[in-house]
Amino acid sequence: PHVVDAEKDLLCAVVGTGPNNVSLKSTYSERRTIGYKQELGMTICQAAEQLDRGGLLVFFPSYPALNDAVEHWRSSSLWSRLERGRAVVVEPRKAKDMRTVAVQFQRAAATTCAVLLAVCRGKASEGMDFSDDQCRVVVVTGVPYAPPDDPRVKAKRRFLDDKRRTG
């Protein structure tokens, strides 16, 4: 069985700024800026460069956030830096393409290093088993909260406010 000793094998941290001290606050408006995408890319590159084997999982709050970051990194030197010595795979939108991506990632993670760029609540986060070296580092770039003006969020907020008032 796979058992993690939390005392010596687990580190949980919030990284508020990247290598150039630029904020990594993943609000909708912030994560669309070039500065944020650049700093996030450099931070992920630094994490990947620390791995001597296995997998780095990077989860984004949405497909648009993932695609926007990947597009920016591919148009800069960050993508080639991220790929240096490791396989980089991106979670596809279509479920039928996920098997190929999963096999690519698993093979690379078993032999050298691999980076999987994926989406919270997506196919990789909900449907893949990452065991042993496949999951040496996990980065969550933002939590996928629903927008505050979403009708379901408003309805739930009203319900909870009413419940609090009536006890």
PDB file of C-alpha atoms in Angstrom:
ATOM      1  CA  PRO A   1       0.000   0.000   0.000  1.00  0.00           C
ATOM      2  CA  HIS A   2       1.002   3.587  -0.653  1.00  0.00           C
ATOM      3  CA  VAL A   3       1.415   5.414   2.646  1.00  0.00           C
ATOM      4  CA  VAL A   4       2.664   8.956   3.045  1.00  0.00           C
ATOM      5  CA  ASP A   5       4.368   9.909   6.268  1.00  0.00           C
ATOM      6  CA  ALA A   6       2.954  13.407   6.718  1.00  0.00           C
ATOM      7  CA  GLU A   7       5.705  14.348   9.171  1.00  0.00           C
ATOM      8  CA  LYS A   8       8.554  13.859   6.697  1.00  0.00           C
ATOM      9  CA  ASP A   9       7.029  13.487   3.217  1.00  0.00           C
ATOM     10  CA  LEU A  10       4.435  16.234   3.037  1.00  0.00           C
ATOM     11  CA  LEU A  11       4.758  19.969   2.652  1.00  0.00           C
ATOM     12  CA  CYS A  12       1.730  22.217   2.311  1.00  0.00           C
ATOM     13  CA  ALA A  13       2.362  25.852   1.523  1.00  0.00           C
ATOM     14  CA  VAL A  14       0.653  28.888   0.109  1.00  0.00           C
ATOM     15  CA  VAL A  15       2.892  30.687  -2.354  1.00  0.00           C
ATOM     16  CA  GLY A  16       1.690  34.273  -2.519  1.00  0.00           C
ATOM     17  CA  THR A  17       4.344  35.635  -4.867  1.00  0.00           C
ATOM     18  CA  GLY A  18       6.583  34.213  -7.556  1.00  0.00           C
ATOM     19  CA  PRO A  19      10.349  34.498  -8.112  1.00  0.00           C
ATOM     20  CA  ASN A  20      10.113  38.194  -9.068  1.00  0.00           C
ATOM     21  CA  ASN A  21       7.861  39.003  -6.117  1.00  0.00           C
ATOM     22  CA  VAL A  22       4.794  39.424  -8.364  1.00  0.00           C
ATOM     23  CA  SER A  23       1.497  38.437  -6.737  1.00  0.00           C
ATOM     24  CA  LEU A  24       0.072  35.020  -7.614  1.00  0.00           C
ATOM     25  CA  LYS A  25      -3.456  35.984  -6.583  1.00  0.00           C
ATOM     26  CA  SER A  26      -5.684  33.962  -8.897  1.00  0.00           C
ATOM     27  CA  THR A  27      -8.740  36.177  -9.178  1.00  0.00           C
ATOM     28  CA  TYR A  28     -10.522  36.205 -12.519  1.00  0.00           C
ATOM     29  CA  SER A  29      -9.172  39.614 -13.496  1.00  0.00           C
ATOM     30  CA  GLU A  30      -5.665  39.052 -12.119  1.00  0.00           C
ATOM     31  CA  ARG A  31      -4.971  35.726 -13.793  1.00  0.00           C
ATOM     32  CA  ARG A  32      -5.632  37.291 -17.199  1.00  0.00           C
ATOM     33  CA  THR A  33      -2.692  39.692 -16.866  1.00  0.00           C
ATOM     34  CA  ILE A  34       0.622  38.988 -18.560  1.00  0.00           C
ATOM     35  CA  GLY A  35       2.490  39.603 -15.298  1.00  0.00           C
ATOM     36  CA  TYR A  36       0.495  36.921 -13.485  1.00  0.00           C
ATOM     37  CA  LYS A  37       0.867  34.363 -16.301  1.00  0.00           C
ATOM     38  CA  GLN A  38       4.596  35.038 -16.553  1.00  0.00           C
ATOM     39  CA  GLU A  39       5.161  34.776 -12.799  1.00  0.00           C
ATOM     40  CA  LEU A  40       3.044  31.630 -12.503  1.00  0.00           C
ATOM     41  CA  GLY A  41       4.972  30.052 -15.358  1.00  0.00           C
ATOM     42  CA  MET A  42       8.311  30.846 -13.722  1.00  0.00           C
ATOM     43  CA  THR A  43       7.066  29.454 -10.407  1.00  0.00           C
ATOM     44  CA  ILE A  44       5.941  26.207 -12.042  1.00  0.00           C
ATOM     45  CA  CYS A  45       9.235  25.951 -13.947  1.00  0.00           C
ATOM     46  CA  GLN A  46      11.137  26.312 -10.667  1.00  0.00           C
ATOM     47  CA  ALA A  47       9.025  23.571  -9.073  1.00  0.00           C
ATOM     48  CA  ALA A  48       9.577  21.286 -12.071  1.00  0.00           C
ATOM     49  CA  GLU A  49      13.313  21.916 -12.000  1.00  0.00           C
ATOM     50  CA  GLN A  50      13.465  20.590  -8.432  1.00  0.00           C
ATOM     51  CA  LEU A  51      12.143  17.181  -9.509  1.00  0.00           C
ATOM     52  CA  ASP A  52      14.653  14.485 -10.333  1.00  0.00           C
ATOM     53  CA  ARG A  53      11.909  11.980 -11.171  1.00  0.00           C
ATOM     54  CA  GLY A  54       8.154  11.537 -11.160  1.00  0.00           C
ATOM     55  CA  GLY A  55       5.235  13.830 -11.760  1.00  0.00           C
ATOM     56  CA  LEU A  56       4.246  17.411 -11.113  1.00  0.00           C
ATOM     57  CA  LEU A  57       0.496  18.014 -11.242  1.00  0.00           C
ATOM     58  CA  VAL A  58      -0.678  21.581 -11.839  1.00  0.00           C
ATOM     59  CA  PHE A  59      -4.401  22.265 -11.463  1.00  0.00           C
ATOM     60  CA  PHE A  60      -6.091  25.396 -12.802  1.00  0.00           C
ATOM     61  CA  PRO A  61      -9.543  26.662 -11.744  1.00  0.00           C
ATOM     62  CA  SER A  62     -10.981  26.371 -15.286  1.00  0.00           C
ATOM     63  CA  TYR A  63     -10.215  25.386 -18.864  1.00  0.00           C
ATOM     64  CA  PRO A  64     -10.023  29.036 -19.968  1.00  0.00           C
ATOM     65  CA  ALA A  65      -7.444  29.745 -17.211  1.00  0.00           C
ATOM     66  CA  LEU A  66      -5.427  26.674 -18.246  1.00  0.00           C
ATOM     67  CA  ASN A  67      -5.564  27.451 -21.956  1.00  0.00           C
ATOM     68  CA  ASP A  68      -4.723  31.130 -21.452  1.00  0.00           C
ATOM     69  CA  ALA A  69      -1.632  30.271 -19.387  1.00  0.00           C
ATOM     70  CA  VAL A  70      -0.476  27.556 -21.817  1.00  0.00           C
ATOM     71  CA  GLU A  71      -0.955  29.893 -24.782  1.00  0.00           C
ATOM     72  CA  HIS A  72       1.140  32.574 -23.079  1.00  0.00           C
ATOM     73  CA  TRP A  73       3.888  30.141 -22.059  1.00  0.00           C
ATOM     74  CA  ARG A  74       4.085  28.630 -25.553  1.00  0.00           C
ATOM     75  CA  SER A  75       4.589  32.099 -27.026  1.00  0.00           C
ATOM     76  CA  SER A  76       7.440  32.812 -24.610  1.00  0.00           C
ATOM     77  CA  SER A  77      10.569  30.999 -23.500  1.00  0.00           C
ATOM     78  CA  LEU A  78       8.707  29.496 -20.533  1.00  0.00           C
ATOM     79  CA  TRP A  79       7.328  26.546 -22.494  1.00  0.00           C
ATOM     80  CA  SER A  80      10.738  25.352 -23.662  1.00  0.00           C
ATOM     81  CA  ARG A  81      12.085  25.841 -20.137  1.00  0.00           C
ATOM     82  CA  LEU A  82       9.209  23.773 -18.719  1.00  0.00           C
ATOM     83  CA  GLU A  83       9.807  21.025 -21.299  1.00  0.00           C
ATOM     84  CA  ARG A  84      13.549  20.851 -20.649  1.00  0.00           C
ATOM     85  CA  GLY A  85      14.208  17.275 -19.533  1.00  0.00           C
ATOM     86  CA  ARG A  86      10.571  16.400 -18.979  1.00  0.00           C
ATOM     87  CA  ALA A  87       7.334  15.648 -20.772  1.00  0.00           C
ATOM     88  CA  VAL A  88       4.639  18.307 -20.485  1.00  0.00           C
ATOM     89  CA  VAL A  89       1.071  17.250 -21.201  1.00  0.00           C
ATOM     90  CA  VAL A  90      -2.118  19.285 -21.120  1.00  0.00           C
ATOM     91  CA  GLU A  91      -5.517  17.914 -20.130  1.00  0.00           C
ATOM     92  CA  PRO A  92      -7.722  17.892 -23.234  1.00  0.00           C
ATOM     93  CA  ARG A  93     -11.288  19.201 -23.275  1.00  0.00           C
ATOM     94  CA  LYS A  94     -12.579  16.052 -24.983  1.00  0.00           C
ATOM     95  CA  ALA A  95     -12.871  12.940 -22.830  1.00  0.00           C
ATOM     96  CA  LYS A  96     -11.941  10.690 -25.761  1.00  0.00           C
ATOM     97  CA  ASP A  97      -8.469  12.273 -25.865  1.00  0.00           C
ATOM     98  CA  MET A  98      -7.771  11.848 -22.152  1.00  0.00           C
ATOM     99  CA  ARG A  99      -6.525   8.254 -22.355  1.00  0.00           C
ATOM    100  CA  THR A 100      -3.650   9.244 -24.674  1.00  0.00           C
ATOM    101  CA  VAL A 101      -2.641  12.129 -22.397  1.00  0.00           C
ATOM    102  CA  ALA A 102      -2.835   9.916 -19.295  1.00  0.00           C
ATOM    103  CA  VAL A 103      -0.582   7.272 -20.855  1.00  0.00           C
ATOM    104  CA  GLN A 104       1.936   9.931 -21.993  1.00  0.00           C
ATOM    105  CA  PHE A 105       2.090  11.376 -18.493  1.00  0.00           C
ATOM    106  CA  GLN A 106       2.312   8.019 -16.718  1.00  0.00           C
ATOM    107  CA  ARG A 107       5.083   6.717 -18.989  1.00  0.00           C
ATOM    108  CA  ALA A 108       7.159   9.865 -18.608  1.00  0.00           C
ATOM    109  CA  ALA A 109       6.630  10.034 -14.832  1.00  0.00           C
ATOM    110  CA  ALA A 110       7.749   6.401 -14.517  1.00  0.00           C
ATOM    111  CA  THR A 111      11.021   6.947 -16.380  1.00  0.00           C
ATOM    112  CA  THR A 112      12.059  10.601 -15.931  1.00  0.00           C
ATOM    113  CA  CYS A 113       9.888  13.618 -15.111  1.00  0.00           C
ATOM    114  CA  ALA A 114       6.491  14.744 -16.295  1.00  0.00           C
ATOM    115  CA  VAL A 115       4.236  17.759 -15.840  1.00  0.00           C
ATOM    116  CA  LEU A 116       0.477  17.474 -16.195  1.00  0.00           C
ATOM    117  CA  LEU A 117      -1.405  20.745 -16.616  1.00  0.00           C
ATOM    118  CA  ALA A 118      -5.034  20.054 -15.726  1.00  0.00           C
ATOM    119  CA  VAL A 119      -8.261  21.515 -14.360  1.00  0.00           C
ATOM    120  CA  CYS A 120      -9.799  21.251 -10.890  1.00  0.00           C
ATOM    121  CA  ARG A 121     -12.934  19.090 -11.176  1.00  0.00           C
ATOM    122  CA  GLY A 122     -11.758  18.049 -14.656  1.00  0.00           C
ATOM    123  CA  LYS A 123     -11.029  14.626 -16.122  1.00  0.00           C
ATOM    124  CA  ALA A 124      -7.556  14.294 -14.599  1.00  0.00           C
ATOM    125  CA  SER A 125      -8.509  15.451 -11.105  1.00  0.00           C
ATOM    126  CA  GLU A 126     -11.633  13.287 -10.938  1.00  0.00           C
ATOM    127  CA  GLY A 127     -10.753  10.285 -13.064  1.00  0.00           C
ATOM    128  CA  MET A 128      -7.063   9.442 -12.748  1.00  0.00           C
ATOM    129  CA  ASP A 129      -5.199   7.604 -10.026  1.00  0.00           C
ATOM    130  CA  PHE A 130      -1.821   9.182  -9.319  1.00  0.00           C
ATOM    131  CA  SER A 131       0.241   6.737  -7.320  1.00  0.00           C
ATOM    132  CA  ASP A 132       3.794   6.801  -6.023  1.00  0.00           C
ATOM    133  CA  ASP A 133       6.126   8.878  -8.215  1.00  0.00           C
ATOM    134  CA  GLN A 134       3.322  10.064 -10.506  1.00  0.00           C
ATOM    135  CA  CYS A 135       2.362  12.596  -7.872  1.00  0.00           C
ATOM    136  CA  ARG A 136       5.463  14.012  -6.222  1.00  0.00           C
ATOM    137  CA  VAL A 137       4.307  17.639  -6.346  1.00  0.00           C
ATOM    138  CA  VAL A 138       0.827  19.162  -6.660  1.00  0.00           C
ATOM    139  CA  VAL A 139       0.216  22.829  -7.438  1.00  0.00           C
ATOM    140  CA  VAL A 140      -3.273  24.320  -7.320  1.00  0.00           C
ATOM    141  CA  THR A 141      -3.216  27.675  -9.084  1.00  0.00           C
ATOM    142  CA  GLY A 142      -6.707  28.727  -7.995  1.00  0.00           C
ATOM    143  CA  VAL A 143      -9.930  27.369  -6.555  1.00  0.00           C
ATOM    144  CA  PRO A 144     -12.868  27.194  -8.973  1.00  0.00           C
ATOM    145  CA  TYR A 145     -15.414  29.278  -7.103  1.00  0.00           C
ATOM    146  CA  ALA A 146     -18.645  30.117  -8.862  1.00  0.00           C
ATOM    147  CA  PRO A 147     -19.056  33.820  -9.667  1.00  0.00           C
ATOM    148  CA  PRO A 148     -20.842  35.723  -6.860  1.00  0.00           C
ATOM    149  CA  ASP A 149     -23.580  36.854  -9.273  1.00  0.00           C
ATOM    150  CA  ASP A 150     -24.369  33.267 -10.343  1.00  0.00           C
ATOM    151  CA  PRO A 151     -28.104  32.641  -9.669  1.00  0.00           C
ATOM    152  CA  ARG A 152     -27.344  29.434  -7.732  1.00  0.00           C
ATOM    153  CA  VAL A 153     -24.845  31.245  -5.521  1.00  0.00           C
ATOM    154  CA  LYS A 154     -27.353  34.031  -4.852  1.00  0.00           C
ATOM    155  CA  ALA A 155     -30.082  31.489  -4.020  1.00  0.00           C
ATOM    156  CA  LYS A 156     -27.826  29.574  -1.640  1.00  0.00           C
ATOM    157  CA  ARG A 157     -26.679  32.794   0.025  1.00  0.00           C
ATOM    158  CA  ARG A 158     -30.323  33.844   0.574  1.00  0.00           C
ATOM    159  CA  PHE A 159     -31.134  30.393   1.966  1.00  0.00           C
ATOM    160  CA  LEU A 160     -28.192  30.433   4.387  1.00  0.00           C
ATOM    161  CA  ASP A 161     -28.921  34.037   5.455  1.00  0.00           C
ATOM    162  CA  ASP A 162     -32.574  33.124   6.130  1.00  0.00           C
ATOM    163  CA  LYS A 163     -31.559  30.037   8.035  1.00  0.00           C
ATOM    164  CA  ARG A 164     -29.127  32.024  10.193  1.00  0.00           C
ATOM    165  CA  ARG A 165     -31.788  34.625  10.992  1.00  0.00           C
ATOM    166  CA  THR A 166     -34.438  32.055  11.950  1.00  0.00           C
ATOM    167  CA  GLY A 167     -32.022  29.827  13.864  1.00  0.00           C
TER     168      GLY A 167
END
